[in-house]
Coordinates of C-alpha atoms in Angstrom, one line a residue:
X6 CA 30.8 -178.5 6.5
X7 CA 27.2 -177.1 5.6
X8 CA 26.8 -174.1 3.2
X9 CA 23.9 -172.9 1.0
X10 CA 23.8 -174.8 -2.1
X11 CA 21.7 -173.4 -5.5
X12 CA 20.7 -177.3 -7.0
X13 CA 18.6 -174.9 -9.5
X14 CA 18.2 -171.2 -10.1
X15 CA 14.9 -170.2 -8.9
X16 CA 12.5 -168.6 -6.0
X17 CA 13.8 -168.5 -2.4
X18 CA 12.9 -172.1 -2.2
X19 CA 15.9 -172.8 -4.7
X20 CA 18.6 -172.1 -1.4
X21 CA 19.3 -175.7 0.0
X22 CA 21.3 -176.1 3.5
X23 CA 23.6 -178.9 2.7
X24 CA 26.6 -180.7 3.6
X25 CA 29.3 -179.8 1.3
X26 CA 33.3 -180.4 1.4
X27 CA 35.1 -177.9 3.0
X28 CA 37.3 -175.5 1.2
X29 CA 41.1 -175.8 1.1
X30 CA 43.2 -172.3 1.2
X31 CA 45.4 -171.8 -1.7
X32 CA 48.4 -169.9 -2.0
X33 CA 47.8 -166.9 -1.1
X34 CA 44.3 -167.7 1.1
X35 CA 43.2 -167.7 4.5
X36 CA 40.4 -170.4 5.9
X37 CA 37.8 -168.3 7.4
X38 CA 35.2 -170.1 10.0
X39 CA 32.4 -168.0 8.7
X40 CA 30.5 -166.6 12.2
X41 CA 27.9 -164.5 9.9
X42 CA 27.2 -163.7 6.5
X43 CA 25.1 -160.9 4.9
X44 CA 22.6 -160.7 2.1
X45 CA 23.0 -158.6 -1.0
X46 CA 21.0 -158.1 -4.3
X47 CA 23.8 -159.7 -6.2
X48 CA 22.6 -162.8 -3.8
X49 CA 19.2 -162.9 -5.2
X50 CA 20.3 -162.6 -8.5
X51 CA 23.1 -165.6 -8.8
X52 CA 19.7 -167.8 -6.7
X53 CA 17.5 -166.7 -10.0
X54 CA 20.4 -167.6 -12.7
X55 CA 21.4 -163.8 -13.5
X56 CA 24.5 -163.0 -11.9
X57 CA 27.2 -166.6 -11.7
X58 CA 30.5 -166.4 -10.1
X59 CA 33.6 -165.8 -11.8
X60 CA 35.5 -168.7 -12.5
X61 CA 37.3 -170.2 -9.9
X62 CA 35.4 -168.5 -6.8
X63 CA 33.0 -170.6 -4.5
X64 CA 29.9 -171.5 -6.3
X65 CA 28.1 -171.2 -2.5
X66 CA 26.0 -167.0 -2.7
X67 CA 27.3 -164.9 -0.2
X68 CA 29.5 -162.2 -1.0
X69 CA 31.0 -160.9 2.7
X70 CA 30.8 -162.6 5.8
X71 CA 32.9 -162.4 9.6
X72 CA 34.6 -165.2 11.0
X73 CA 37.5 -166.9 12.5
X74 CA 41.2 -167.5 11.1
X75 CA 41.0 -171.3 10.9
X76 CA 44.2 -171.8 9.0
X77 CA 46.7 -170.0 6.7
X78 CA 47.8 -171.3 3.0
X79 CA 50.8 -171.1 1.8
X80 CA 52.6 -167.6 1.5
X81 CA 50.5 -166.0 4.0
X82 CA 51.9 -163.7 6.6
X83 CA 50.5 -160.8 8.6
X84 CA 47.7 -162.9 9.8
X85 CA 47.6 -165.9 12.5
X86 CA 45.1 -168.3 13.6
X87 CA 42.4 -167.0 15.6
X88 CA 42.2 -163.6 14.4
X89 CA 38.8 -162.1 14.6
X90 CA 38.2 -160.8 10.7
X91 CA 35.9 -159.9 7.7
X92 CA 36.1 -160.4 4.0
X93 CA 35.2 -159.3 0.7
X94 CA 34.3 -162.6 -1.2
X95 CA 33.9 -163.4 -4.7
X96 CA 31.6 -165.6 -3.3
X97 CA 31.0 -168.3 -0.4
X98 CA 29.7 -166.9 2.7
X99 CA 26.9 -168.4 3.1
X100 CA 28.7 -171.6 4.9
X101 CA 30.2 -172.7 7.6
X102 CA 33.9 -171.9 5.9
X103 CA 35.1 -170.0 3.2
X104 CA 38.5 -169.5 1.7
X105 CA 39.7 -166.1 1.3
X106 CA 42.5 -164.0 -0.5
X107 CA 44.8 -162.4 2.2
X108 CA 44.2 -159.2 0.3
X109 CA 40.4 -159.2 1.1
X110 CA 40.5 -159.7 4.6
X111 CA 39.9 -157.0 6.9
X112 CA 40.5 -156.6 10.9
X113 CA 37.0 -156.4 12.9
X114 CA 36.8 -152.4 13.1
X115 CA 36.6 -151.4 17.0
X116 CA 33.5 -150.6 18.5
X117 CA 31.8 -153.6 16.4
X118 CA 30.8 -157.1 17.1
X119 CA 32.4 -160.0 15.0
X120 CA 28.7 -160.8 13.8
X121 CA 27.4 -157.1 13.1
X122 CA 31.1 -157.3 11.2
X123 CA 29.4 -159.2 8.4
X124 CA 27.5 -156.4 7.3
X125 CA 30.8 -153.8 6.2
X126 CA 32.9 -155.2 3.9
X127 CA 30.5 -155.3 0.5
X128 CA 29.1 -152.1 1.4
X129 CA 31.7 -150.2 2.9
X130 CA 34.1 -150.9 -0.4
X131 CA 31.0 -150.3 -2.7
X132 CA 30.6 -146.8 -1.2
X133 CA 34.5 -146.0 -0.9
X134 CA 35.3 -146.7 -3.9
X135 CA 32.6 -145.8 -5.9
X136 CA 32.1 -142.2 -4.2
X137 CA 35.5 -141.1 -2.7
X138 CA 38.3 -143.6 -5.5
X139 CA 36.3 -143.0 -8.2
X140 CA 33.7 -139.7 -8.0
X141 CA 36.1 -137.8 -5.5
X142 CA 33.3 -136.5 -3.3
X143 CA 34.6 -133.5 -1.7
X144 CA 33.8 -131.7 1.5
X145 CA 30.9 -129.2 1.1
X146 CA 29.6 -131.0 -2.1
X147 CA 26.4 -132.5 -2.3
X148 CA 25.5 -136.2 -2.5
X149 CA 22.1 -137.7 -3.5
X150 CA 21.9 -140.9 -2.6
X151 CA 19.2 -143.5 -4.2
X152 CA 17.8 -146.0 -1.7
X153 CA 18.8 -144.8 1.4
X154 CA 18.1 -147.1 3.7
X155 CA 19.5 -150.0 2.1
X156 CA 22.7 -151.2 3.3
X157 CA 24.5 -149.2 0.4
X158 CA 22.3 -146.1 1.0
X159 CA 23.0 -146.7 5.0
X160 CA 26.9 -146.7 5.2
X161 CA 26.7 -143.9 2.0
X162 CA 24.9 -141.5 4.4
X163 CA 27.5 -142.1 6.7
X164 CA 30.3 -141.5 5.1
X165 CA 29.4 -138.9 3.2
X166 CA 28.7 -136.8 6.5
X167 CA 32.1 -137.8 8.1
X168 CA 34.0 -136.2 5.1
X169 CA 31.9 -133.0 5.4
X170 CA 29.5 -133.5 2.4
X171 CA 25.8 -132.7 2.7
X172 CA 23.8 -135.7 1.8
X173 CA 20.3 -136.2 0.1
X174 CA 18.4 -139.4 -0.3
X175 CA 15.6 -141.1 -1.9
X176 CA 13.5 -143.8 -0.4
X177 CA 9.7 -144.9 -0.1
X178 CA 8.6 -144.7 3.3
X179 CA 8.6 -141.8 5.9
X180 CA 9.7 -145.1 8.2
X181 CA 12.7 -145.2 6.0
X182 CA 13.2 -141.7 5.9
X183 CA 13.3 -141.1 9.2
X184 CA 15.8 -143.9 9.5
X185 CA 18.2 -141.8 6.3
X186 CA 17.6 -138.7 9.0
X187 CA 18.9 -140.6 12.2
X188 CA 22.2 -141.3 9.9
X189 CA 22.2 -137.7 9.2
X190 CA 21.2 -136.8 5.7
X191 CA 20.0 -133.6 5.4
X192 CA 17.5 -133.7 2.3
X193 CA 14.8 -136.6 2.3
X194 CA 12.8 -137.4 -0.6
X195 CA 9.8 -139.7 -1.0
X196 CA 10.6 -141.1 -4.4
X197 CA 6.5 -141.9 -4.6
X198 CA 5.2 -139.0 -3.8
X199 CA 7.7 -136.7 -5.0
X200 CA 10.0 -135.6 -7.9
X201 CA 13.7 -136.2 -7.0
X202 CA 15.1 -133.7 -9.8
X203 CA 13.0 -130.9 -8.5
X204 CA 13.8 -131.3 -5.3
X205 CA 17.3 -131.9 -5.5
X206 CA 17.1 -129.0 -7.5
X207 CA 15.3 -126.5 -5.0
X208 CA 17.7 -128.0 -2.0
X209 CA 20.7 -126.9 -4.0
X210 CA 19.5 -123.4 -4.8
X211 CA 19.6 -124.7 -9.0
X212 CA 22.8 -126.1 -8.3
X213 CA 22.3 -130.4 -8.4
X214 CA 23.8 -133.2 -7.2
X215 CA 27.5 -133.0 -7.3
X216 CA 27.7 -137.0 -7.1
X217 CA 24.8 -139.9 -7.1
X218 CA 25.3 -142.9 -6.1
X219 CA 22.7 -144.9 -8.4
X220 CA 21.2 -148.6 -7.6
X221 CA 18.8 -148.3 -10.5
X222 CA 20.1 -148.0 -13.8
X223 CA 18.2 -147.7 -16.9
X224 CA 15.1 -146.3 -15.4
X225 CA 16.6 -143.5 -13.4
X226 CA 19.6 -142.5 -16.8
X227 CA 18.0 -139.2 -17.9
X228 CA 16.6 -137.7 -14.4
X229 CA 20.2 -138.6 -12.7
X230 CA 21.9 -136.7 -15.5
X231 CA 19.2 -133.8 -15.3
X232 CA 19.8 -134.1 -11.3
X233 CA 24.0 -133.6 -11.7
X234 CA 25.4 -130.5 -11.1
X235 CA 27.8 -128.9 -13.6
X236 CA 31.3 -131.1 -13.5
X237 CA 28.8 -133.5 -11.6
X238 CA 29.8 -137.5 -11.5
X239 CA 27.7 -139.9 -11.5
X240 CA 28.2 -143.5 -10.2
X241 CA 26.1 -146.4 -11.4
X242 CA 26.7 -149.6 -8.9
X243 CA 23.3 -151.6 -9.6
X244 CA 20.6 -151.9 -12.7
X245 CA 17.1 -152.7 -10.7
X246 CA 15.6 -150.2 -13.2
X247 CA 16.9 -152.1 -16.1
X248 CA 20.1 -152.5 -17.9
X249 CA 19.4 -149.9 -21.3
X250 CA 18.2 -146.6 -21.1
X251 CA 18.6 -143.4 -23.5
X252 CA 21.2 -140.9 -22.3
X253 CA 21.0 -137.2 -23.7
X254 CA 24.6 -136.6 -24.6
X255 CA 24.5 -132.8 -24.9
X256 CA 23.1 -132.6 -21.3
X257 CA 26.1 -134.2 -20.3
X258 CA 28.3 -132.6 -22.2
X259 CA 26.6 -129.2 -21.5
X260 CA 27.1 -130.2 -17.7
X261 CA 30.4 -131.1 -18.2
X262 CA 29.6 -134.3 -16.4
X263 CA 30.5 -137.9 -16.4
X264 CA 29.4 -141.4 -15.4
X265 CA 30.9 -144.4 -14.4
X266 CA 29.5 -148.1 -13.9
X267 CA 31.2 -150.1 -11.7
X268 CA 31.1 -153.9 -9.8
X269 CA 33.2 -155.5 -7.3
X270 CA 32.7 -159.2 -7.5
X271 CA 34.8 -159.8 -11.1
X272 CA 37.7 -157.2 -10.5
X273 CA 41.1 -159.1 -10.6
X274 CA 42.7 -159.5 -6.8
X275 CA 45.3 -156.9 -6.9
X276 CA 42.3 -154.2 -7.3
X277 CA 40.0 -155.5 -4.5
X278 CA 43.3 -155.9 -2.6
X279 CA 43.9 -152.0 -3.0
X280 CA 40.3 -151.0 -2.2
X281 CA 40.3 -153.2 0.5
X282 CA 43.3 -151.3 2.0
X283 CA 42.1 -148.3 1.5
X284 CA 39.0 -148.6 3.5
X285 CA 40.9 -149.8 6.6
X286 CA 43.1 -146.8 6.1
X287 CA 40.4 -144.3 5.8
X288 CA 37.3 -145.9 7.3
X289 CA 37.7 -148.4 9.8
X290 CA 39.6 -145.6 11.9
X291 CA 35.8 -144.0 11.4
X292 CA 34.2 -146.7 13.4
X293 CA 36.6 -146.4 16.2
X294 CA 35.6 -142.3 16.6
X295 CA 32.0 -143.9 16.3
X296 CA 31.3 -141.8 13.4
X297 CA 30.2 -145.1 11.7
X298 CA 28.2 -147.7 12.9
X299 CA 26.6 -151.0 10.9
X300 CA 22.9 -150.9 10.2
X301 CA 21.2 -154.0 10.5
X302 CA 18.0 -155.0 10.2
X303 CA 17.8 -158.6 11.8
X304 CA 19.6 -161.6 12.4
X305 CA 18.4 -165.0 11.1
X306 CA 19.9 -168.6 10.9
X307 CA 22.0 -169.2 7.7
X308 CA 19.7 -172.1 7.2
X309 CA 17.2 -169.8 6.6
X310 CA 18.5 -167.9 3.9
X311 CA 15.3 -168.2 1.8
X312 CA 13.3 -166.2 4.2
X313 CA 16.0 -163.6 4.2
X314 CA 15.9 -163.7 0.5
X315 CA 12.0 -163.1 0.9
X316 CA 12.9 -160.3 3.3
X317 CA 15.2 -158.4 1.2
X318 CA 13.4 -158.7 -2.1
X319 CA 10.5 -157.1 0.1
X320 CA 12.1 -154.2 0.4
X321 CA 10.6 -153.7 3.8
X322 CA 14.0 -153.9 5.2
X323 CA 16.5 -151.2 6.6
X324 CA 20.3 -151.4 6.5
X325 CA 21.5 -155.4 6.3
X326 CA 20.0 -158.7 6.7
X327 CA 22.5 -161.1 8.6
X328 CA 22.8 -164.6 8.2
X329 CA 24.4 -166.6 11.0
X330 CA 25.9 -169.5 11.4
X331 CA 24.9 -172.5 14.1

């Protein structure tokens, strides 16, 4: 088979289409005949030498994908041949196979095409689990959402409004904005021209953010805690501002607040198993009411994953970058 291969870490020049040997399922694995992949930061970050695999997954980027059952290992059941599916991956979708813990795979949600598919299952068990498993975002509260109109920030805005929360977001661009406000969020805040504590602040009458979902890290630690409300929670899933910042305890404590920091990639099996089974309890039934939709920006050939690695570290995107096979 052919997958994207990283000979050395580097630019987008360092992805290589090349012909690799195909993966075998193990116990407990499926064979996938990946249809589309997606791109994600974590992508651009293995490609520069930052972020490696954990041992034993596919050393090929790509970290969800949609595809074809092309063959069950051992212990399988519940799954045949043929089925239309996505994953959560540890790695490995940007090829022409992948192999694929049983417990990662997910049924293509109705009302969505097998390659539009590729797009939900790194975001959609980002934002589940993150803000409804772990921050317990309740109807009526308020979310703030940093970067919007990514493909976190998209399906986040989503959600958020099909549970009954109100939903504010940050991005650069009115384009982008205006894209948040299509989704449905209700506050829109131009993190260049404006001051998101303020006006997180003035759209809650004082109150804050109940939850924030935070891509930045370091660089955004004191304003997010400033932004929370009281017995506010806030979620920390990415570190583009940096990875050490200064946190005012007594704020938090005065706030009674708290934060948590999570990844998906390096969880053990049995807890990406129960997150993925929660979001095709809760959410895929979400796609079928067409409460939920993917938002993707374009389409290119997986062989041209360095121009969607140009694309997405651009940040002129909206939504997801697909990647799809020949």
């Amino acid at each position: 088979m052919h997958a994207i291969t990283i000979p050395e870490p580097g630019g987008p020049e360092a992805l290589v289409w090349d012909e690799v040997p195909d993966p075998v399922p193990g116990e407990g694995e499926v064979l996938v005949e990946v249809v589309a992949s997606a791109v994600n930061r974590a992508d651009i970050l293995q490609r520069q030498g930052f972020y490696n695999p954990p041992p034993g997954a596919s050393a090929h980027p790509g970290l969800e994908c949609s595809g074809r059952i092309a063959a069950l290992g051992p212990g399988v059941s519940g799954w045949a041949v043929g089925d239309q599916v996505c994953a959560l991956l540890a790695g490995g979708g940007y090829a022409e196979k992948v192999a694929v813990p049983a417990g990662q795979l997910l049924p293509v949600p109705e009302g969505v095409d097998l390659t539009r598919a590729a797009a939900l299952p790194e975001v959609v068990c980002t934002v589940w689990s993150n803000v409804f498993m772990v921050a317990h975002l309740r109807p009526g509260e308020t979310l703030l959402v940093h970067g919007g109109s990514s493909g976190i920030g998209t399906m986040a805005i989503q959600l958020a409004k099909a549970v009954g929360a109100r939903v504010a977001v940050t991005a650069g661009t009115k384009e982008k904005l205006d894209q948040c406000a299509e989704l449905g969020a209700d506050v829109l805040i131009n993190y260049r021209e404006q001051d998101f504590v303020a006006e997180i602040r003035q759209a809650t009458d004082g109150a804050g953010a109940d939850v924030i979902l935070d891509n930045m890290g370091a660089k955004y630690l004191d304003r997010n805690v400033q932004a929370l409300a009281v017995n506010g929670r806030l979620a920390i899933i990415g570190m583009q501002g940096g990875v050490k910042g200064e946190l005012n305890i007594a704020a938090l404590l005065n706030k009674r607040a708290a934060i948590s920091a999570t990844s998906l990639r390096a969880r053990p099996l049995s807890e990406k198993a129960a997150i993925v089974a929660a979001v095709r309890e809760h959410v895929w039934p979400l796609f079928a009411a067409g409460h939920v939709r993917p938002v993707v920006d374009r389409e290119l050939p997986m062989r041209e994953a360095a121009e969607a690695h140009r694309l997405v570290e651009a940040s002129g995107h909206i939504g997801k970058v697909l990647l799809v096979a020949a």
